[in-house]
Short mmCIF file of C-alpha atoms in Angstrom, two decimals:
data_model
loop_
_atom_site.label_atom_id
_atom_site.label_comp_id
_atom_site.label_asym_id
_atom_site.label_seq_id
_atom_site.Cartn_x
_atom_site.Cartn_y
_atom_site.Cartn_z
CA MET A 1 21.89 -172.59 113.56
CA ARG A 2 23.33 -173.88 116.70
CA ARG A 3 21.31 -173.08 119.43
CA LEU A 4 21.93 -172.16 123.25
CA PRO A 5 19.40 -173.75 125.83
CA PHE A 6 20.09 -171.43 128.49
CA ARG A 7 19.13 -172.70 132.11
CA ARG A 8 18.35 -169.76 134.49
CA LEU A 9 15.30 -168.67 136.19
CA VAL A 10 12.88 -165.95 134.23
CA SER A 11 11.00 -163.40 135.40
CA LEU A 12 8.03 -163.39 132.91
CA ALA A 13 8.59 -160.16 131.14
CA THR A 14 12.15 -161.29 130.59
CA LEU A 15 10.99 -164.67 128.75
CA ALA A 16 8.40 -162.88 126.71
CA VAL A 17 10.84 -161.67 125.20
CA ILE A 18 12.75 -164.66 124.67
CA GLY A 19 9.48 -165.61 123.69
CA VAL A 20 9.42 -163.96 121.05
CA ALA A 21 12.95 -163.51 119.66
CA THR A 22 13.21 -167.38 119.48
CA ALA A 23 10.06 -168.01 118.07
CA GLY A 24 11.57 -165.75 114.98
CA THR A 25 14.90 -167.05 114.99
CA THR A 26 13.72 -170.16 114.44
CA ALA A 27 11.41 -169.48 111.84
CA ALA A 28 13.85 -167.43 109.96
CA CYS A 29 16.41 -171.23 110.60
CA GLY A 30 14.31 -173.71 110.08
CA ASP A 31 13.05 -175.01 112.93
CA ASP A 32 13.29 -178.80 112.79
CA SER A 33 11.17 -179.51 115.72
CA ALA A 34 8.38 -177.76 114.46
CA SER A 35 8.78 -178.21 111.25
CA GLY A 36 10.60 -181.97 110.06
CA GLY A 37 13.41 -180.86 108.35
CA SER A 38 16.07 -184.01 107.57
CA GLY A 39 18.08 -182.54 111.12
CA PRO A 40 18.07 -183.82 114.37
CA VAL A 41 14.35 -183.57 116.34
CA THR A 42 14.84 -180.04 118.46
CA LEU A 43 12.33 -181.16 122.39
CA ARG A 44 12.94 -177.88 124.14
CA LEU A 45 11.63 -179.93 127.75
CA GLY A 46 11.15 -176.79 130.93
CA TYR A 47 10.59 -177.96 134.68
CA PHE A 48 11.21 -175.83 138.09
CA PRO A 49 14.22 -175.88 140.03
CA ASN A 50 12.44 -177.18 142.45
CA ILE A 51 12.29 -180.81 144.96
CA THR A 52 8.09 -181.00 143.80
CA HIS A 53 10.17 -181.65 139.47
CA ALA A 54 11.89 -183.86 140.94
CA PRO A 55 11.48 -185.79 138.46
CA ALA A 56 12.18 -183.25 135.63
CA VAL A 57 16.12 -182.10 137.41
CA VAL A 58 16.85 -185.87 138.27
CA GLY A 59 15.64 -186.84 134.46
CA VAL A 60 18.05 -184.31 133.60
CA GLU A 61 21.11 -184.53 135.62
CA GLN A 62 20.95 -188.45 135.71
CA GLY A 63 20.75 -187.83 131.56
CA ILE A 64 17.72 -190.17 132.08
CA PHE A 65 15.92 -187.93 128.96
CA THR A 66 19.00 -187.86 126.67
CA GLU A 67 18.84 -192.13 126.81
CA LYS A 68 15.56 -192.12 126.31
CA LEU A 69 15.77 -189.95 123.38
CA GLY A 70 17.94 -191.14 121.66
CA THR A 71 20.61 -189.52 118.99
CA ASP A 72 17.98 -188.61 116.66
CA VAL A 73 16.64 -185.97 119.08
CA GLU A 74 18.78 -182.92 120.58
CA LEU A 75 17.05 -182.05 123.97
CA GLU A 76 17.01 -178.65 124.79
CA THR A 77 16.12 -177.42 128.81
CA LYS A 78 14.79 -174.54 129.45
CA THR A 79 13.99 -173.37 133.17
CA PHE A 80 11.38 -171.56 134.86
CA ASN A 81 9.93 -169.90 138.54
CA ALA A 82 6.56 -169.92 137.60
CA GLY A 83 3.81 -171.62 135.50
CA PRO A 84 2.71 -168.42 133.86
CA ALA A 85 5.52 -168.14 132.24
CA ALA A 86 6.48 -171.21 131.03
CA ILE A 87 2.65 -171.22 129.69
CA GLU A 88 3.47 -168.01 127.70
CA ALA A 89 6.66 -169.88 126.00
CA ILE A 90 4.79 -172.67 125.12
CA PHE A 91 2.14 -170.23 124.07
CA SER A 92 5.29 -168.24 121.72
CA GLY A 93 6.17 -171.50 120.26
CA ALA A 94 9.35 -171.23 122.45
CA LEU A 95 9.11 -174.44 124.48
CA ASP A 96 8.05 -177.75 123.18
CA ALA A 97 7.04 -179.54 126.33
CA THR A 98 7.27 -178.87 130.48
CA TYR A 99 6.40 -179.96 133.73
CA ILE A 100 3.58 -177.47 135.41
CA GLY A 101 0.92 -177.16 138.03
CA PRO A 102 -2.15 -177.99 137.47
CA ASN A 103 -3.63 -174.44 137.59
CA PRO A 104 -1.10 -173.16 135.16
CA THR A 105 -2.00 -176.42 132.89
CA VAL A 106 -5.54 -175.34 133.19
CA ASN A 107 -5.27 -172.19 132.04
CA ALA A 108 -3.42 -172.65 129.40
CA PHE A 109 -5.84 -175.10 127.90
CA SER A 110 -8.95 -172.77 128.60
CA LYS A 111 -7.07 -169.78 127.21
CA SER A 112 -6.41 -171.68 123.80
CA LYS A 113 -10.19 -173.24 124.39
CA GLY A 114 -8.63 -176.66 124.54
CA GLU A 115 -6.64 -176.33 121.16
CA ALA A 116 -2.56 -175.94 123.09
CA VAL A 117 -1.44 -178.28 125.44
CA ARG A 118 -2.47 -182.34 126.19
CA VAL A 119 -1.23 -183.83 129.24
CA VAL A 120 0.89 -186.51 128.71
CA SER A 121 1.50 -187.87 131.54
CA GLY A 122 1.80 -187.07 136.05
CA ALA A 123 4.90 -186.41 138.02
CA ALA A 124 3.90 -185.27 141.23
CA SER A 125 1.53 -185.11 144.18
CA GLY A 126 1.86 -183.70 147.76
CA GLY A 127 3.82 -181.65 149.17
CA VAL A 128 2.51 -178.40 149.86
CA ALA A 129 0.89 -177.04 153.80
CA LEU A 130 0.25 -174.08 155.23
CA VAL A 131 3.11 -172.90 157.91
CA VAL A 132 2.23 -170.24 159.89
CA LYS A 133 3.60 -168.77 163.02
CA PRO A 134 4.35 -170.71 166.27
CA GLU A 135 1.38 -168.87 168.33
CA ILE A 136 -1.23 -169.20 165.97
CA THR A 137 -2.91 -172.72 166.35
CA SER A 138 -7.34 -172.52 164.69
CA VAL A 139 -8.00 -170.87 161.86
CA GLU A 140 -9.76 -167.78 163.47
CA GLN A 141 -6.94 -167.00 164.77
CA LEU A 142 -5.93 -166.28 161.57
CA ARG A 143 -8.60 -163.41 160.73
CA GLY A 144 -6.61 -159.95 160.39
CA ARG A 145 -3.67 -161.72 159.63
CA LYS A 146 -1.79 -161.35 156.14
CA LEU A 147 -1.22 -165.00 154.81
CA ALA A 148 1.48 -165.25 151.29
CA THR A 149 1.14 -167.32 148.45
CA PRO A 150 3.40 -167.37 145.29
CA GLN A 151 1.26 -166.33 142.88
CA LEU A 152 -2.26 -164.43 142.55
CA GLY A 153 -4.06 -168.37 140.65
CA ASN A 154 -1.23 -170.03 140.91
CA THR A 155 -2.49 -173.30 142.76
CA GLN A 156 -1.18 -172.65 145.87
CA ASP A 157 -3.25 -169.49 145.88
CA VAL A 158 -6.42 -170.73 145.12
CA ALA A 159 -5.92 -173.84 146.96
CA LEU A 160 -5.76 -171.39 150.20
CA ARG A 161 -8.36 -169.02 149.02
CA HIS A 162 -10.71 -171.87 148.94
CA TRP A 163 -9.59 -173.56 152.34
CA LEU A 164 -10.17 -170.01 153.75
CA LYS A 165 -13.31 -169.51 152.66
CA GLU A 166 -14.61 -172.90 153.33
CA LYS A 167 -13.42 -171.56 156.89
CA GLY A 168 -15.98 -168.54 156.93
CA LEU A 169 -13.34 -166.29 156.24
CA THR A 170 -13.06 -163.66 153.44
CA THR A 171 -10.16 -162.88 151.49
CA THR A 172 -9.72 -160.20 147.83
CA LYS A 173 -7.74 -159.98 144.69
CA GLU A 174 -6.47 -156.89 146.06
CA GLY A 175 -5.82 -158.21 149.71
CA GLY A 176 -8.30 -157.01 151.91
CA ALA A 177 -10.91 -158.78 153.77
CA ASP A 178 -10.93 -160.96 156.77
CA VAL A 179 -7.18 -162.48 156.06
CA THR A 180 -5.08 -160.61 153.71
CA VAL A 181 -3.19 -162.75 150.53
CA VAL A 182 0.20 -161.46 149.47
CA PRO A 183 1.56 -162.58 146.74
CA GLN A 184 5.23 -162.25 146.27
CA GLU A 185 8.23 -165.51 145.19
CA ASN A 186 8.66 -168.09 147.46
CA ALA A 187 12.30 -166.91 148.70
CA GLN A 188 11.45 -164.27 149.44
CA THR A 189 8.67 -165.21 151.58
CA VAL A 190 11.03 -166.74 153.97
CA GLU A 191 12.85 -163.61 154.25
CA THR A 192 9.04 -161.65 154.99
CA PHE A 193 8.18 -164.63 157.38
CA GLY A 194 11.61 -163.79 159.25
CA SER A 195 10.88 -160.56 159.69
CA GLY A 196 7.78 -160.46 160.98
CA ALA A 197 6.37 -158.77 157.70
CA ILE A 198 3.63 -162.22 156.84
CA ASP A 199 1.92 -164.23 159.28
CA GLY A 200 2.38 -167.78 157.51
CA ALA A 201 2.49 -168.84 153.60
CA TRP A 202 0.51 -171.39 151.88
CA VAL A 203 3.60 -172.94 149.87
CA PRO A 204 5.38 -175.80 148.44
CA GLU A 205 9.05 -177.96 148.89
CA PRO A 206 10.87 -177.16 149.71
CA PHE A 207 10.14 -174.12 151.12
CA VAL A 208 7.73 -175.53 153.81
CA SER A 209 10.78 -177.13 155.13
CA ARG A 210 12.77 -173.60 155.42
CA LEU A 211 9.85 -172.13 156.74
CA VAL A 212 9.87 -174.15 159.50
CA ASN A 213 13.14 -174.05 159.81
CA ALA A 214 12.83 -170.85 160.46
CA GLY A 215 10.17 -171.12 163.51
CA GLY A 216 7.11 -171.68 161.78
CA LYS A 217 5.00 -174.80 162.24
CA VAL A 218 2.54 -177.03 159.48
CA LEU A 219 -1.15 -175.92 160.17
CA VAL A 220 -2.21 -177.12 157.49
CA ASP A 221 -0.96 -180.21 155.21
CA GLU A 222 -2.50 -180.27 152.11
CA ARG A 223 -2.62 -184.01 151.68
CA ASP A 224 -5.08 -184.08 154.38
CA LEU A 225 -7.23 -182.05 152.53
CA TRP A 226 -7.52 -184.37 149.10
CA PRO A 227 -9.16 -188.18 149.17
CA ASP A 228 -6.34 -190.73 149.32
CA ARG A 229 -4.21 -187.65 150.11
CA LYS A 230 -3.53 -187.22 146.80
CA PHE A 231 -3.37 -184.10 144.49
CA VAL A 232 -1.31 -183.56 141.68
CA ILE A 233 1.01 -180.58 142.10
CA THR A 234 3.23 -181.43 139.29
CA ASN A 235 2.52 -182.80 135.47
CA LEU A 236 4.15 -182.96 131.95
CA ILE A 237 1.92 -180.94 129.53
CA VAL A 238 3.56 -181.02 125.51
CA SER A 239 2.49 -178.62 122.81
CA THR A 240 -0.40 -180.17 120.07
CA LYS A 241 1.43 -178.76 117.95
CA PHE A 242 4.78 -180.89 118.78
CA LEU A 243 2.55 -184.34 119.62
CA LYS A 244 1.28 -183.67 116.05
CA ALA A 245 4.36 -183.62 114.85
CA HIS A 246 7.05 -185.93 116.43
CA PRO A 247 4.27 -188.66 118.26
CA ASP A 248 6.84 -190.89 117.94
CA VAL A 249 9.24 -187.92 120.43
CA VAL A 250 6.29 -188.21 123.01
CA LYS A 251 6.22 -191.97 123.92
CA LYS A 252 10.23 -191.53 124.10
CA LEU A 253 9.52 -188.30 126.61
CA VAL A 254 6.71 -190.40 128.95
CA GLU A 255 9.28 -192.81 128.52
CA GLY A 256 11.91 -190.50 130.25
CA GLN A 257 9.18 -189.66 132.46
CA VAL A 258 8.92 -193.24 133.65
CA ALA A 259 12.08 -194.49 133.98
CA ALA A 260 12.76 -190.50 135.34
CA ASN A 261 9.80 -191.48 138.70
CA GLU A 262 11.53 -195.27 139.10
CA PHE A 263 14.98 -194.23 139.65
CA VAL A 264 13.49 -190.85 142.47
CA ASN A 265 11.64 -193.42 144.03
CA SER A 266 13.77 -196.76 144.02
CA ARG A 267 17.25 -194.99 144.43
CA PRO A 268 16.46 -191.64 146.84
CA ASP A 269 19.82 -190.63 148.08
CA GLU A 270 21.06 -190.58 144.96
CA SER A 271 18.40 -188.96 143.79
CA HIS A 272 18.97 -186.41 146.87
CA GLN A 273 22.14 -185.43 145.46
CA ALA A 274 21.57 -184.93 141.64
CA VAL A 275 18.18 -182.67 143.08
CA SER A 276 21.20 -180.58 144.69
CA ARG A 277 23.86 -179.96 142.07
CA HIS A 278 21.32 -179.93 139.63
CA ILE A 279 19.63 -177.25 141.35
CA GLY A 280 23.55 -175.34 141.95
CA LYS A 281 24.53 -175.23 138.55
CA ILE A 282 21.12 -173.10 138.20
CA THR A 283 21.65 -171.05 140.55
CA GLY A 284 24.34 -170.77 141.43
CA LYS A 285 24.06 -172.62 145.00
CA PRO A 286 23.86 -176.61 145.24
CA LEU A 287 19.87 -176.73 147.39
CA ASP A 288 21.29 -178.62 151.42
CA VAL A 289 20.40 -181.71 150.73
CA LYS A 290 19.81 -182.13 154.46
CA LEU A 291 16.58 -179.97 153.88
CA ILE A 292 15.94 -182.48 150.73
CA LYS A 293 15.69 -185.61 152.86
CA GLN A 294 13.51 -182.54 155.10
CA ALA A 295 10.72 -182.63 152.33
CA TRP A 296 10.80 -185.10 150.40
CA PRO A 297 8.10 -187.38 152.71
CA THR A 298 5.45 -185.10 151.63
CA LEU A 299 5.70 -185.93 148.19
CA GLU A 300 4.80 -189.07 146.49
CA PHE A 301 6.11 -189.11 142.67
CA THR A 302 3.95 -190.55 140.25
CA ASN A 303 3.04 -190.93 137.07
CA ASP A 304 -0.63 -190.74 137.26
CA PRO A 305 -1.84 -187.08 136.51
CA ILE A 306 -4.35 -187.60 139.58
CA ALA A 307 -7.16 -186.21 137.10
CA SER A 308 -10.09 -186.39 140.15
CA SER A 309 -7.71 -183.30 141.17
CA LEU A 310 -7.18 -181.20 138.80
CA ARG A 311 -10.70 -181.20 138.16
CA THR A 312 -11.70 -180.03 141.49
CA GLY A 313 -8.96 -177.58 142.13
CA LEU A 314 -10.32 -175.88 138.62
CA ASP A 315 -13.38 -175.65 141.06
CA HIS A 316 -12.35 -174.34 143.59
CA ALA A 317 -11.09 -171.26 141.27
CA VAL A 318 -14.08 -171.23 139.88
CA ALA A 319 -15.55 -170.53 143.68
CA VAL A 320 -12.85 -168.21 144.73
CA GLU A 321 -13.45 -166.09 141.93
CA LEU A 322 -10.50 -166.38 140.26
CA THR A 323 -11.16 -167.60 136.83
CA GLN A 324 -14.56 -169.12 135.05
CA PRO A 325 -16.07 -172.61 134.56
CA VAL A 326 -14.89 -174.45 131.68
CA SER A 327 -15.09 -177.52 129.79
CA LEU A 328 -11.67 -179.91 130.33
CA ASP A 329 -12.07 -182.36 127.64
CA GLY A 330 -9.89 -183.13 125.81
CA LEU A 331 -6.74 -181.97 128.08
CA TYR A 332 -5.90 -185.58 128.76
CA ASP A 333 -3.70 -188.09 125.72
CA LEU A 334 -2.48 -190.88 127.94
CA THR A 335 -2.06 -192.57 125.25
CA TYR A 336 1.88 -193.37 125.17
CA LEU A 337 1.70 -193.38 129.39
CA ASN A 338 -0.49 -196.23 129.15
CA GLU A 339 1.67 -197.70 126.19
CA VAL A 340 4.76 -197.55 127.66
CA LEU A 341 3.31 -198.65 131.17
CA LYS A 342 1.39 -202.37 129.53
CA ALA A 343 5.21 -202.64 128.10
CA GLN A 344 6.82 -202.71 131.48
CA GLY A 345 4.12 -204.82 133.02
CA ARG A 346 2.53 -202.16 135.14
CA THR A 347 -0.71 -200.89 135.89
CA GLU A 348 -2.07 -198.30 133.58
CA VAL A 349 -3.98 -195.07 134.67
CA VAL A 350 -7.51 -194.58 133.05
CA GLN A 351 -8.07 -192.54 130.21
CA PRO A 352 -9.28 -189.45 131.73
#
């Protein structure tokens, strides 16, 4: 049965339907990605069409993953606009691996009681800021204001709420208290900021740069809140089921991730073009290369998943009452990452 990869943004509701349908049809047809059948293994890889997922975007666009996976593995890619949708696809069996942010990673691990996913590599650090109207110059001036985040409980939402809490300002899930936090899609945030409906937003790139270009200013660069200005914004997770069934494929995927990061770090101009071109294929409109170049310096593309920042992010989510405490023991499996790094004479990442 021929699989048709789809490369388009999907809502959580749509994906849930697709995920269930995919799970049903693959079970009926005999899915080599999970069953170890005689045909080529299919690896279904998810990622977001944005700059913080540049290693994935470039890896797909430049054929890096296809090359590293080899002829015995068929790469099928799927794109998402939010972490929960990608996790739903993992849970439904419609996805084997995905690039994703730290908070959805924790949620997937927690909801499955540590069974569903493993982090096998880092991908990117940084690239997040609070952009506000130019007249706002202090934290206290945020009192009574309305700020946006991409989604209730997502990584940026947690970061904003925790930062406000540390500064003595309260928020609620419903949007009241000292500061009103409004979850909305990033593209909508650009519009609502321009219209004056919101006073600012805690968002990832390229939306930081878009808001700045729309007249906003950076009040908080999230890098300044972390040790050495490093925190995980994107890591690579795999389904535990797929990892157990196809460890050789996962190692090849990690080789692709390391190679993709090498490309984006050593060939930035080509990477800017690749990101613009690939996002254009998915959304129908290439991302402005000038915008990519503006955002690029705020990001560090690293294979280290910076596990300490993920654990701290969990503590922050607990502090603002958006999740419950959970043990993260067993979340990381950096075996293949370190094998790849060692073979290339690079420094290995300490296993968390």
